[in-house]
Coordinates of C-alpha atoms in Angstrom, one line a residue:
Chain B
X1 CA 66.0 19.6 -62.4
X2 CA 67.9 19.0 -65.4
X3 CA 67.9 23.0 -67.0
X4 CA 69.6 24.5 -69.7
X5 CA 73.6 24.7 -69.2
X6 CA 73.7 28.5 -71.1
X7 CA 71.2 31.5 -70.9
X8 CA 70.7 34.3 -73.4
X9 CA 69.3 37.0 -72.3
X10 CA 68.3 40.3 -73.8
X11 CA 67.8 43.7 -72.3
X12 CA 64.4 45.3 -72.6
X13 CA 65.0 48.1 -70.2
X14 CA 65.7 51.2 -71.9
X15 CA 63.3 50.8 -74.4
X16 CA 60.0 49.9 -71.8
X17 CA 61.3 52.1 -68.9
X18 CA 61.5 55.5 -70.4
X19 CA 58.3 54.7 -72.5
X20 CA 56.1 55.1 -70.0
X21 CA 57.6 57.7 -68.1
X22 CA 57.2 61.3 -68.4
X23 CA 59.3 63.1 -71.3
X24 CA 62.4 65.0 -70.4
X25 CA 65.2 62.3 -69.4
X26 CA 68.5 63.5 -71.1
X27 CA 69.9 61.6 -74.1
X28 CA 73.0 61.7 -71.7
X29 CA 71.2 60.0 -69.0
X30 CA 69.9 57.1 -71.1
X31 CA 72.8 56.7 -72.9
X32 CA 74.7 56.0 -69.6
X33 CA 72.6 53.2 -68.7
X34 CA 72.5 51.4 -72.3
X35 CA 76.3 51.6 -72.1
X36 CA 76.2 50.4 -68.5
X37 CA 73.8 47.5 -69.4
X38 CA 76.6 46.5 -72.2
X39 CA 79.4 46.6 -69.6
X40 CA 77.7 44.5 -67.5
X41 CA 78.0 41.9 -70.5
X42 CA 74.2 42.0 -72.0
X43 CA 74.5 40.7 -75.8
X44 CA 71.5 43.0 -76.6
X45 CA 70.0 45.9 -75.9
X46 CA 66.7 47.8 -77.0
X47 CA 67.7 51.2 -77.0
X48 CA 64.4 52.6 -78.0
X49 CA 61.4 52.3 -80.2
X50 CA 61.1 54.3 -83.6
X51 CA 57.4 55.0 -83.1
X52 CA 54.9 58.6 -83.8
X53 CA 56.6 61.2 -81.9
X54 CA 53.8 62.8 -81.2
X55 CA 51.9 59.8 -79.9
X56 CA 55.2 59.1 -77.9
X57 CA 57.3 62.3 -77.4
X58 CA 59.5 60.2 -74.9
X59 CA 61.2 58.3 -77.8
X60 CA 61.1 61.2 -80.1
X61 CA 65.1 61.5 -79.9
X62 CA 65.7 57.8 -80.5
X63 CA 68.1 58.6 -83.4
X64 CA 69.8 61.3 -81.1
X65 CA 69.8 58.7 -78.2
X66 CA 71.6 56.0 -80.7
X67 CA 74.1 58.5 -81.4
X68 CA 75.0 59.1 -78.4
X69 CA 76.3 55.8 -77.4
X70 CA 80.1 54.9 -77.0
X71 CA 79.5 50.6 -78.5
X72 CA 80.8 48.3 -77.1
X73 CA 82.1 45.7 -80.1
X74 CA 79.7 42.2 -79.8
X75 CA 76.8 44.0 -77.8
X76 CA 73.1 44.5 -80.1
X77 CA 71.8 47.7 -79.6
X78 CA 68.4 47.0 -81.1
X79 CA 65.1 49.3 -82.1
X80 CA 61.5 48.9 -82.0
X81 CA 59.0 49.9 -84.9
X82 CA 55.6 49.1 -85.4
X83 CA 55.3 50.3 -89.4
X84 CA 57.0 51.1 -92.2
X85 CA 57.5 54.7 -91.2
X86 CA 59.3 53.9 -88.1
X87 CA 61.1 51.7 -89.8
X88 CA 62.6 53.6 -92.7
X89 CA 63.4 55.9 -89.5
X90 CA 65.6 53.2 -88.0
X91 CA 67.5 52.3 -91.2
X92 CA 68.4 56.2 -91.4
X93 CA 70.4 55.5 -88.6
X94 CA 73.9 53.3 -88.7
X95 CA 74.5 53.3 -85.0
X96 CA 71.0 50.9 -84.9
X97 CA 71.7 47.1 -85.6
X98 CA 68.8 46.1 -87.5
X99 CA 67.0 43.2 -87.2
X100 CA 63.8 41.6 -89.2
X101 CA 61.7 40.5 -86.5
X102 CA 58.1 39.4 -87.3
X103 CA 55.0 39.8 -84.7
X104 CA 52.1 37.9 -84.7
X105 CA 49.4 38.0 -82.1
X106 CA 46.6 35.6 -81.2
X107 CA 44.3 38.3 -80.2
X108 CA 42.5 40.2 -82.6
X109 CA 41.3 42.8 -80.2
X110 CA 44.8 43.8 -78.4
X111 CA 46.4 43.3 -82.3
X112 CA 43.9 46.2 -83.3
X113 CA 44.4 48.3 -80.1
X114 CA 48.5 48.5 -80.5
X115 CA 48.9 47.9 -84.5
X116 CA 45.4 49.3 -85.7
X117 CA 44.3 46.3 -87.7
X118 CA 43.2 42.7 -87.3
X119 CA 45.6 39.9 -86.0
X120 CA 44.7 38.2 -89.6
X121 CA 45.4 41.6 -91.3
X122 CA 48.6 41.9 -89.0
X123 CA 49.6 38.0 -90.1
X124 CA 49.4 39.2 -94.0
X125 CA 51.3 42.1 -93.6
X126 CA 53.9 40.0 -92.0
X127 CA 54.2 38.3 -95.1
X128 CA 54.9 42.2 -96.6
X129 CA 57.6 42.8 -93.8
X130 CA 59.9 40.0 -94.8
X131 CA 60.0 41.3 -98.6
X132 CA 61.1 44.6 -97.4
X133 CA 63.2 43.5 -94.9
X134 CA 64.7 41.4 -97.7
X135 CA 64.5 44.5 -100.0
X136 CA 67.1 46.2 -97.0
X137 CA 69.2 43.5 -96.6
X138 CA 67.7 42.5 -93.3
X139 CA 68.0 38.9 -92.3
X140 CA 64.7 37.4 -90.7
X141 CA 65.3 35.3 -88.2
X142 CA 63.1 36.1 -85.5
X143 CA 59.4 36.0 -84.2
X144 CA 57.0 36.7 -81.8
X145 CA 53.8 35.7 -80.8
X146 CA 52.5 38.6 -78.6
X147 CA 49.2 37.8 -76.2
X148 CA 50.3 34.4 -76.3
X149 CA 48.7 33.0 -73.4
X150 CA 45.8 35.7 -72.5
X151 CA 44.4 39.3 -73.2
X152 CA 42.6 41.9 -71.0
X153 CA 40.6 42.0 -74.0
X154 CA 40.0 38.8 -75.0
X155 CA 40.7 36.8 -71.8
X156 CA 42.8 33.7 -71.5
X157 CA 43.9 32.9 -75.3
X158 CA 43.4 29.0 -75.8
X159 CA 45.6 26.8 -77.0
X160 CA 43.9 26.2 -80.5
X161 CA 44.1 29.5 -81.4
X162 CA 47.8 29.7 -80.2
X163 CA 48.1 26.7 -82.5
X164 CA 46.2 28.6 -85.3
X165 CA 49.3 31.3 -85.3
X166 CA 52.2 28.8 -84.6
X167 CA 50.6 27.3 -87.9
X168 CA 50.5 30.1 -90.1
X169 CA 53.9 31.2 -88.9
X170 CA 55.2 27.7 -90.2
X171 CA 53.3 27.8 -93.5
X172 CA 55.1 31.8 -93.5
X173 CA 58.3 30.1 -93.3
X174 CA 58.0 28.2 -95.8
X175 CA 56.3 30.2 -98.4
X176 CA 59.0 32.8 -98.1
X177 CA 62.2 30.4 -97.8
X178 CA 62.7 31.9 -94.8
X179 CA 63.7 30.5 -91.3
X180 CA 63.3 31.6 -88.0
X181 CA 65.8 30.4 -86.0
X182 CA 64.0 31.9 -82.8
X183 CA 60.3 32.0 -82.0
X184 CA 59.2 33.9 -79.0
X185 CA 56.1 33.3 -76.6
X186 CA 55.0 37.3 -75.8
X187 CA 53.0 37.4 -72.0
X188 CA 52.6 40.7 -72.5
X189 CA 49.9 41.5 -70.1
X190 CA 50.3 38.6 -67.3
X191 CA 48.6 36.2 -68.2
X192 CA 51.2 33.1 -68.1
X193 CA 51.3 31.1 -65.5
X194 CA 54.2 27.6 -65.0
X195 CA 51.4 25.2 -66.1
X196 CA 50.9 27.0 -69.5
X197 CA 54.1 28.4 -69.9
X198 CA 55.2 24.4 -69.7
X199 CA 52.5 23.8 -72.0
X200 CA 52.7 26.4 -74.8
X201 CA 56.0 26.1 -75.1
X202 CA 56.1 22.6 -76.1
X203 CA 53.5 23.7 -78.5
X204 CA 55.9 26.4 -79.9
X205 CA 58.3 23.7 -80.0
X206 CA 56.3 21.2 -82.3
X207 CA 55.9 23.6 -85.1
X208 CA 59.5 24.9 -84.8
X209 CA 61.6 21.9 -84.0
X210 CA 64.2 23.4 -85.1
X211 CA 64.0 27.1 -83.3
X212 CA 65.1 28.3 -79.8
X213 CA 62.2 28.9 -78.4
X214 CA 62.2 32.5 -76.5
X215 CA 59.9 33.9 -73.8
X216 CA 59.3 37.5 -73.0
X217 CA 57.4 37.7 -69.9
X218 CA 56.0 40.6 -67.6
X219 CA 55.9 40.3 -63.9
X220 CA 52.0 41.9 -63.9
X221 CA 50.9 39.6 -61.0
X222 CA 54.0 38.5 -59.4
X223 CA 54.5 34.7 -61.3
X224 CA 57.4 36.1 -63.5
X225 CA 59.9 34.6 -62.2
X226 CA 58.2 31.4 -61.9
X227 CA 57.4 30.9 -65.3
X228 CA 60.6 31.5 -65.8
X229 CA 61.2 29.0 -64.4
X230 CA 59.1 26.6 -66.2
X231 CA 60.4 27.9 -69.1
X232 CA 64.4 27.1 -68.3
X233 CA 62.5 23.6 -67.1
X234 CA 60.8 23.7 -70.7
X235 CA 64.5 23.4 -71.9
X236 CA 63.8 27.4 -72.9
X237 CA 67.5 29.4 -73.0
X238 CA 66.6 32.4 -74.0
X239 CA 64.8 35.4 -72.4
X240 CA 64.0 38.9 -72.6
X241 CA 64.3 41.0 -69.4
X242 CA 63.9 44.5 -68.1
X243 CA 66.7 45.6 -65.8
X244 CA 65.7 46.6 -62.0
X245 CA 62.1 45.7 -63.7
X246 CA 61.5 48.6 -66.1
X247 CA 58.4 49.7 -67.4
X248 CA 56.4 49.2 -64.4
X249 CA 53.9 51.8 -63.7
X250 CA 53.8 51.9 -59.7
X251 CA 51.3 54.6 -59.7
X252 CA 49.2 53.5 -62.4
X253 CA 46.7 52.2 -59.6
X254 CA 44.6 49.6 -59.7
X255 CA 42.7 50.3 -62.7
X256 CA 46.4 50.0 -64.9
X257 CA 46.7 46.6 -64.2
X258 CA 48.0 45.6 -67.1
X259 CA 50.8 48.0 -66.9
X260 CA 53.7 45.9 -65.1
X261 CA 57.5 45.3 -66.1
X262 CA 59.4 42.5 -67.5
X263 CA 60.5 40.3 -65.5
X264 CA 63.8 41.8 -64.1
X265 CA 67.3 41.1 -65.4
X266 CA 69.2 41.3 -62.7
X267 CA 66.9 39.0 -60.5
X268 CA 66.8 36.7 -63.4
X269 CA 71.0 36.7 -63.7
X270 CA 71.2 36.1 -59.9
X271 CA 68.4 32.6 -60.1
X272 CA 70.3 31.8 -63.0
X273 CA 73.9 32.3 -61.1
X274 CA 72.7 30.4 -57.9
X275 CA 71.5 27.5 -60.1
X276 CA 74.6 26.7 -61.6
X277 CA 73.9 28.4 -65.0
X278 CA 75.4 30.4 -66.9
X279 CA 74.8 34.0 -68.8
X280 CA 77.5 35.8 -69.8
X281 CA 76.6 39.1 -67.4
X282 CA 78.5 40.5 -64.8
X283 CA 75.6 40.7 -61.7
X284 CA 77.4 42.7 -59.7
X285 CA 78.5 45.1 -62.3
X286 CA 74.5 44.5 -63.6
X287 CA 73.1 45.2 -59.9
X288 CA 75.5 49.0 -60.5
X289 CA 73.0 49.1 -63.6
X290 CA 69.9 48.5 -62.1
X291 CA 70.9 51.5 -59.0
X292 CA 71.6 53.8 -62.4
X293 CA 68.4 53.5 -63.5
X294 CA 66.7 53.7 -60.0
X295 CA 68.6 57.1 -59.7
X296 CA 67.8 58.2 -63.1
X297 CA 63.8 57.4 -62.4
X298 CA 64.7 58.9 -59.0
X299 CA 61.8 56.2 -57.6
X300 CA 62.6 52.9 -56.0
X301 CA 62.2 50.5 -58.3
X302 CA 60.7 46.8 -58.6
X303 CA 63.8 45.0 -58.5
X304 CA 64.8 43.2 -55.5
X305 CA 68.8 41.9 -55.8
X306 CA 69.1 45.5 -57.0
X307 CA 68.0 46.2 -53.3
X308 CA 69.4 43.2 -51.4
X309 CA 72.2 43.1 -52.9
X310 CA 73.5 39.6 -54.4
X311 CA 75.5 36.7 -51.7
X312 CA 78.7 37.4 -53.3
X313 CA 79.4 39.8 -50.1
X314 CA 78.6 37.2 -47.8
X315 CA 81.1 34.2 -46.4
X316 CA 82.0 30.6 -47.9
X317 CA 81.0 28.1 -45.2
X318 CA 84.2 26.1 -44.9
X319 CA 82.9 23.5 -43.3
Chain U
X1 CA 53.3 19.1 -64.3
X2 CA 52.9 17.1 -61.2
X3 CA 52.0 18.8 -58.5
X4 CA 49.6 18.6 -55.3
X5 CA 45.9 19.2 -55.4
X6 CA 45.3 20.7 -52.5
X7 CA 48.0 23.4 -51.2
X8 CA 47.2 24.9 -47.4
X9 CA 48.7 28.3 -47.0
X10 CA 49.3 29.9 -43.7
X11 CA 48.9 33.3 -43.2
X12 CA 52.1 35.1 -41.1
X13 CA 51.7 39.2 -42.3
X14 CA 49.8 40.6 -39.2
X15 CA 53.2 39.2 -37.3
X16 CA 55.8 40.3 -39.8
X17 CA 54.3 42.9 -41.5
X18 CA 53.6 45.1 -38.1
X19 CA 56.6 44.1 -36.0
X20 CA 59.0 46.2 -38.9
X21 CA 57.1 49.2 -39.1
X22 CA 56.6 51.9 -36.4
X23 CA 54.3 51.4 -33.2
X24 CA 51.2 52.6 -33.0
X25 CA 48.7 51.0 -35.7
X26 CA 45.5 50.5 -34.0
X27 CA 44.3 47.8 -33.0
X28 CA 41.0 48.3 -34.7
X29 CA 43.4 48.5 -38.0
X30 CA 45.4 45.4 -36.9
X31 CA 42.1 43.4 -35.7
X32 CA 40.2 44.3 -39.0
X33 CA 43.2 42.9 -41.5
X34 CA 43.3 39.7 -39.2
X35 CA 39.2 39.5 -39.8
X36 CA 39.6 40.8 -43.5
X37 CA 42.1 37.2 -44.1
X38 CA 40.4 35.0 -42.0
X39 CA 37.0 35.7 -44.0
X40 CA 39.1 34.9 -47.2
X41 CA 39.6 31.5 -45.9
X42 CA 42.9 31.6 -44.5
X43 CA 43.1 28.6 -41.9
X44 CA 45.9 30.3 -40.0
X45 CA 46.4 33.8 -39.4
X46 CA 49.6 34.1 -37.0
X47 CA 48.3 37.6 -35.1
X48 CA 51.5 38.7 -33.4
X49 CA 54.5 37.7 -31.2
X50 CA 55.1 37.1 -27.8
X51 CA 58.4 39.1 -27.2
X52 CA 60.3 41.5 -25.3
X53 CA 57.9 45.1 -24.9
X54 CA 61.1 47.1 -24.4
X55 CA 62.9 45.8 -27.5
X56 CA 59.8 45.6 -30.1
X57 CA 56.8 47.9 -28.8
X58 CA 55.0 47.1 -32.1
X59 CA 54.4 43.8 -29.9
X60 CA 53.7 44.7 -26.6
X61 CA 49.6 44.9 -27.1
X62 CA 49.6 41.3 -28.4
X63 CA 47.3 40.4 -25.8
X64 CA 45.2 42.8 -26.5
X65 CA 45.1 42.8 -30.2
X66 CA 44.1 39.0 -29.7
X67 CA 41.1 39.6 -27.4
X68 CA 40.0 42.3 -29.8
X69 CA 39.2 39.4 -33.0
X70 CA 36.2 38.9 -33.8
X71 CA 37.5 35.2 -34.5
X72 CA 35.8 32.7 -37.3
X73 CA 35.0 28.9 -36.4
X74 CA 37.9 26.8 -37.9
X75 CA 40.5 29.6 -38.2
X76 CA 43.6 29.3 -36.4
X77 CA 44.9 32.7 -34.9
X78 CA 48.5 31.9 -33.7
X79 CA 51.3 33.8 -32.0
X80 CA 55.3 33.7 -31.8
X81 CA 57.4 33.8 -28.8
X82 CA 61.0 33.2 -28.2
X83 CA 61.4 32.4 -24.8
X84 CA 59.2 30.6 -22.0
X85 CA 58.5 34.4 -20.5
X86 CA 56.6 34.8 -24.0
X87 CA 55.4 31.6 -24.1
X88 CA 53.5 32.5 -20.5
X89 CA 52.3 35.6 -22.1
X90 CA 50.5 33.7 -24.3
X91 CA 48.9 30.8 -22.2
X92 CA 47.4 33.9 -20.2
X93 CA 45.5 35.0 -23.5
X94 CA 42.6 32.0 -24.1
X95 CA 42.4 33.5 -27.3
X96 CA 45.6 32.4 -28.7
X97 CA 45.9 28.9 -30.4
X98 CA 48.7 27.8 -28.7
X99 CA 50.9 25.3 -31.1
X100 CA 54.0 23.7 -29.8
X101 CA 56.9 24.6 -32.4
X102 CA 60.0 23.7 -32.1
X103 CA 62.5 25.9 -33.6
X104 CA 66.2 24.5 -35.0
X105 CA 69.0 26.5 -37.2
X106 CA 71.4 25.5 -38.9
X107 CA 73.3 28.6 -38.6
X108 CA 75.2 29.3 -35.0
X109 CA 75.7 32.8 -35.9
X110 CA 72.0 33.5 -37.1
X111 CA 70.8 31.5 -34.0
X112 CA 72.9 33.4 -31.6
X113 CA 71.8 37.0 -32.9
X114 CA 67.9 35.7 -32.4
X115 CA 68.1 33.8 -29.6
X116 CA 70.7 34.3 -28.2
X117 CA 72.7 31.0 -27.9
X118 CA 74.0 28.5 -30.1
X119 CA 72.8 26.5 -32.3
X120 CA 73.3 23.7 -30.2
X121 CA 72.0 24.7 -27.3
X122 CA 69.1 25.8 -28.8
X123 CA 68.7 22.4 -30.4
X124 CA 69.3 20.5 -27.2
X125 CA 66.3 23.4 -25.6
X126 CA 64.1 22.1 -27.6
X127 CA 64.3 18.7 -25.8
X128 CA 63.1 21.3 -22.8
X129 CA 60.3 22.7 -24.9
X130 CA 58.7 19.5 -25.6
X131 CA 58.4 19.2 -21.8
X132 CA 57.1 22.8 -21.0
X133 CA 54.5 21.9 -23.7
X134 CA 53.4 18.6 -22.8
X135 CA 53.1 20.3 -18.5
X136 CA 50.5 22.6 -20.8
X137 CA 48.9 20.4 -22.9
X138 CA 50.2 21.8 -25.9
X139 CA 50.9 19.0 -28.8
X140 CA 53.7 19.2 -30.2
X141 CA 53.5 18.8 -34.5
X142 CA 55.6 21.1 -36.5
X143 CA 59.0 21.9 -35.8
X144 CA 61.3 24.8 -38.3
X145 CA 64.5 24.2 -39.5
X146 CA 65.4 28.1 -40.1
X147 CA 67.9 29.3 -41.8
X148 CA 67.9 26.1 -44.1
X149 CA 69.7 27.2 -47.1
X150 CA 72.1 30.0 -46.0
X151 CA 72.5 33.0 -43.6
X152 CA 74.2 36.5 -43.8
X153 CA 76.7 35.7 -41.5
X154 CA 77.4 32.0 -42.5
X155 CA 77.2 32.0 -45.9
X156 CA 75.6 29.1 -47.9
X157 CA 74.8 26.3 -45.5
X158 CA 75.9 22.9 -47.0
X159 CA 73.6 20.0 -47.4
X160 CA 75.6 18.4 -44.9
X161 CA 74.6 20.6 -41.8
X162 CA 71.0 20.1 -42.4
X163 CA 71.3 16.6 -42.2
X164 CA 72.8 17.1 -39.0
X165 CA 70.3 19.6 -37.9
X166 CA 67.6 17.1 -39.3
X167 CA 68.8 13.9 -38.4
X168 CA 68.8 16.0 -34.6
X169 CA 65.2 16.8 -34.6
X170 CA 64.3 12.9 -36.0
X171 CA 66.4 11.5 -32.3
X172 CA 64.2 14.3 -30.7
X173 CA 61.3 13.0 -32.0
X174 CA 62.5 8.9 -31.2
X175 CA 63.5 10.0 -27.5
X176 CA 60.3 12.1 -26.2
X177 CA 58.0 9.8 -28.5
X178 CA 56.7 12.2 -30.5
X179 CA 55.3 12.5 -33.9
X180 CA 56.7 15.5 -35.9
X181 CA 54.1 15.9 -38.7
X182 CA 54.9 19.3 -40.3
X183 CA 58.8 19.9 -40.6
X184 CA 59.4 23.1 -42.4
X185 CA 62.4 24.4 -44.4
X186 CA 62.6 28.3 -43.8
X187 CA 64.5 30.3 -46.1
X188 CA 65.0 33.1 -43.4
X189 CA 67.1 35.3 -45.8
X190 CA 66.4 34.7 -49.2
X191 CA 69.3 32.4 -49.5
X192 CA 67.1 29.8 -51.4
X193 CA 66.7 29.2 -55.6
X194 CA 64.8 27.0 -57.0
X195 CA 67.1 24.0 -57.2
X196 CA 68.4 23.8 -53.7
X197 CA 64.2 23.9 -52.8
X198 CA 64.4 20.9 -54.9
X199 CA 66.9 19.2 -53.3
X200 CA 66.2 20.2 -49.5
X201 CA 62.6 19.3 -49.6
X202 CA 63.7 15.9 -50.5
X203 CA 66.4 15.4 -48.0
X204 CA 63.6 16.8 -45.4
X205 CA 61.4 14.0 -46.8
X206 CA 64.4 11.4 -46.6
X207 CA 64.7 12.3 -42.9
X208 CA 60.5 12.6 -41.8
X209 CA 59.5 10.1 -44.8
X210 CA 55.5 10.5 -42.9
X211 CA 55.8 14.4 -42.2
X212 CA 54.3 17.4 -44.3
X213 CA 57.5 19.2 -45.4
X214 CA 56.3 22.7 -45.4
X215 CA 58.3 26.5 -46.8
X216 CA 58.8 29.5 -45.4
X217 CA 60.3 31.8 -48.2
X218 CA 61.5 35.1 -48.0
X219 CA 61.6 36.8 -51.5
X220 CA 64.5 39.0 -50.8
X221 CA 66.3 38.4 -54.7
X222 CA 62.8 37.9 -56.2
X223 CA 63.4 34.0 -56.1
X224 CA 60.3 34.0 -53.7
X225 CA 57.8 32.4 -56.4
X226 CA 60.1 30.1 -58.2
X227 CA 61.0 28.7 -55.2
X228 CA 57.6 27.7 -54.5
X229 CA 56.8 26.7 -57.6
X230 CA 60.1 24.1 -57.1
X231 CA 58.9 23.7 -53.9
X232 CA 55.2 22.6 -55.5
X233 CA 57.1 20.5 -58.2
X234 CA 58.8 18.8 -55.3
X235 CA 55.1 18.0 -53.5
X236 CA 55.2 20.5 -50.7
X237 CA 51.6 21.4 -50.3
X238 CA 52.1 23.9 -46.9
X239 CA 53.8 27.1 -47.2
X240 CA 53.8 30.2 -44.9
X241 CA 52.8 33.4 -47.0
X242 CA 52.1 37.3 -46.2
X243 CA 49.5 39.9 -47.4
X244 CA 51.0 42.1 -49.6
X245 CA 53.8 40.7 -49.4
X246 CA 53.9 42.8 -45.7
X247 CA 57.6 42.2 -43.8
X248 CA 59.4 43.9 -46.4
X249 CA 61.1 47.2 -45.7
X250 CA 61.2 49.4 -48.6
X251 CA 62.8 52.3 -47.3
X252 CA 65.7 50.1 -45.6
X253 CA 68.3 51.0 -48.2
X254 CA 71.0 48.8 -49.3
X255 CA 72.2 47.7 -46.0
X256 CA 69.2 46.0 -45.0
X257 CA 69.1 43.3 -47.8
X258 CA 68.2 40.7 -45.6
X259 CA 64.8 42.9 -44.6
X260 CA 62.5 41.6 -47.4
X261 CA 58.9 39.9 -46.6
X262 CA 57.8 36.4 -47.0
X263 CA 56.4 35.7 -50.3
X264 CA 53.2 37.3 -51.3
X265 CA 50.0 35.5 -49.9
X266 CA 47.6 36.6 -52.7
X267 CA 50.1 36.3 -55.7
X268 CA 50.6 32.3 -54.6
X269 CA 47.1 31.8 -54.3
X270 CA 46.7 33.6 -57.9
X271 CA 49.3 31.0 -58.9
X272 CA 48.3 28.1 -57.5
X273 CA 44.1 29.0 -58.7
X274 CA 45.7 29.2 -62.4
X275 CA 47.3 26.2 -62.0
X276 CA 44.1 24.2 -61.0
X277 CA 45.4 23.7 -57.4
X278 CA 43.0 24.5 -55.2
X279 CA 43.5 26.7 -52.1
X280 CA 40.5 27.4 -50.4
X281 CA 41.1 30.6 -50.3
X282 CA 38.7 33.6 -51.8
X283 CA 41.4 35.0 -54.2
X284 CA 39.3 38.5 -54.9
X285 CA 38.2 38.4 -50.7
X286 CA 41.9 38.2 -50.1
X287 CA 43.2 41.3 -52.9
X288 CA 40.7 43.1 -50.6
X289 CA 42.4 42.5 -47.8
X290 CA 45.9 43.1 -49.2
X291 CA 44.1 47.0 -50.4
X292 CA 43.9 47.1 -46.5
X293 CA 46.8 46.0 -45.6
X294 CA 48.3 49.2 -47.8
X295 CA 45.7 52.0 -46.5
X296 CA 47.0 51.2 -43.1
X297 CA 50.3 50.7 -43.6
X298 CA 50.0 53.8 -45.6
X299 CA 52.3 53.1 -48.9
X300 CA 52.5 50.9 -51.9
X301 CA 53.5 47.5 -50.6
X302 CA 55.1 44.7 -53.0
X303 CA 52.1 42.3 -53.7
X304 CA 51.4 42.5 -57.7
X305 CA 48.3 41.0 -58.3
X306 CA 46.7 43.7 -55.7
X307 CA 47.3 45.7 -58.0
X308 CA 47.2 44.7 -61.3
X309 CA 43.8 42.6 -60.0
X310 CA 43.3 39.3 -61.0
X311 CA 42.1 37.5 -64.3
X312 CA 38.3 37.2 -63.0
X313 CA 36.9 40.2 -64.5
X314 CA 38.0 39.6 -67.9
X315 CA 35.8 37.9 -70.3
X316 CA 36.5 34.5 -71.0
X317 CA 37.2 33.9 -74.7
X318 CA 34.0 31.7 -76.0
X319 CA 35.6 29.8 -79.0

């Protein structure tokens, strides 16, 4: 089994987790969780989103949260925004490590819901984002294809549609003389399977032969870790993940099937460790962070290794 | 990605699930679950174990349970026993589909705990089981290697140790002129990773080139489905699994890390379906069985697809 030797994992839990919970978790608790994640060796942590405080009151105090964190050198503390207003709010907080990220959608319906515009208008708008970022001196190195596998509104997304989006992204690169170093395929609502991951990573690589391909996988239907393995086997060395599997919605019932978290960070680190792949993350320390997340949220979370423990505590057989 | 076209999945949930719960679940409920699983197309269902009713009161009514089930033609309803007494109790129930299964252990400590004898004594005892089964006219076609990857008492099990056990199993085959058609590697307490699955399946195949290799995987540390994928990629077409992920122990806390269920049947079927592999199982019907299991147990179970739903309900994109 030929796999990349070094895997980079970015943490999404603090944002993905608390944005679906009731508002009211203290800044001290959330800053403490971010600090514990940095302590464990996560190189990049998405702390919060700068979105409409009326629509998402959980994230209204994002600036205060960023300011409360005792930052660790070498760790990037990032934020998310969906429009110019959000970006300007983020720019006003010097503690935010600004990243110029572009977002493309294969699904029109999903894009309209998430961004209020068609997928094509969103793709056009990314041109303006390149300029907006340039004006602020924020380098654009990274792009996501959301709903890269399927979407609950449009169903399975054919490869041809993904190809169109990738081709458009490649044109944008040429038009604006930028270089996307990292191209992520996002399985936003759990439509990927190991075979489609394998095929679509290959496809993305054909359009971006010099970029690192990243995966953002939600474990909506139990295939998250198998999809991650398929990604590793296709040479992917860049993953988003969520501590303790934060971001799921255990009490939402069958109707909100889409609402499941990212693949679990410590389970992914465990799997990498066991296969001899280096992540730079201290698993024991990360498990403590996951347990902290569980204490803060106040109910059992989905992560497995955080409950079972790693294999470190057990004897090494001498024979 | 080259994978077997047809996958056979055996259901372990009714035994694995209820043996760790408090006693007192009604025969009607448990029989109903078995019937729902048969309805969904599971070709083999392990209904209960014939073990010491004082030690495991949950299984004391195994004979009554077997008798209560309205059986479906073509489905095998199996039981488990650890000693002669248990076997004789099972033989006395004509509703049990008797299977002559042999059990080997790589871990001495685990074997002593589970069976009260050393791994070597257990292996010797398997010779007597061959005779015992022959005397009752029960064919011996199947063998398990328990703790084939590691064990919480002895740590990681080296490949050399697994090799010894496989070699011994192969000798038993020759000594007794039987043929093991199915050889299972069991990751009894969650020590496997995709790489070790791949390597050890190959190893088993070297000793049993004409047998089907099966996998019995527990999802203790979140790698269960990735391990299953590695198995599929190594050509494995025979899996044990547990509806709704039954068998876990969500309230056992960190101390009982070993107590996690098998990989979840409907999540595995979902993954197979999505990759175009045939299981003969009706996923929608199986999801209903998983939801029935959740209603019977009375708390949220670990399965994912049972909560998110399959992808069947969503539109197929026409373009």
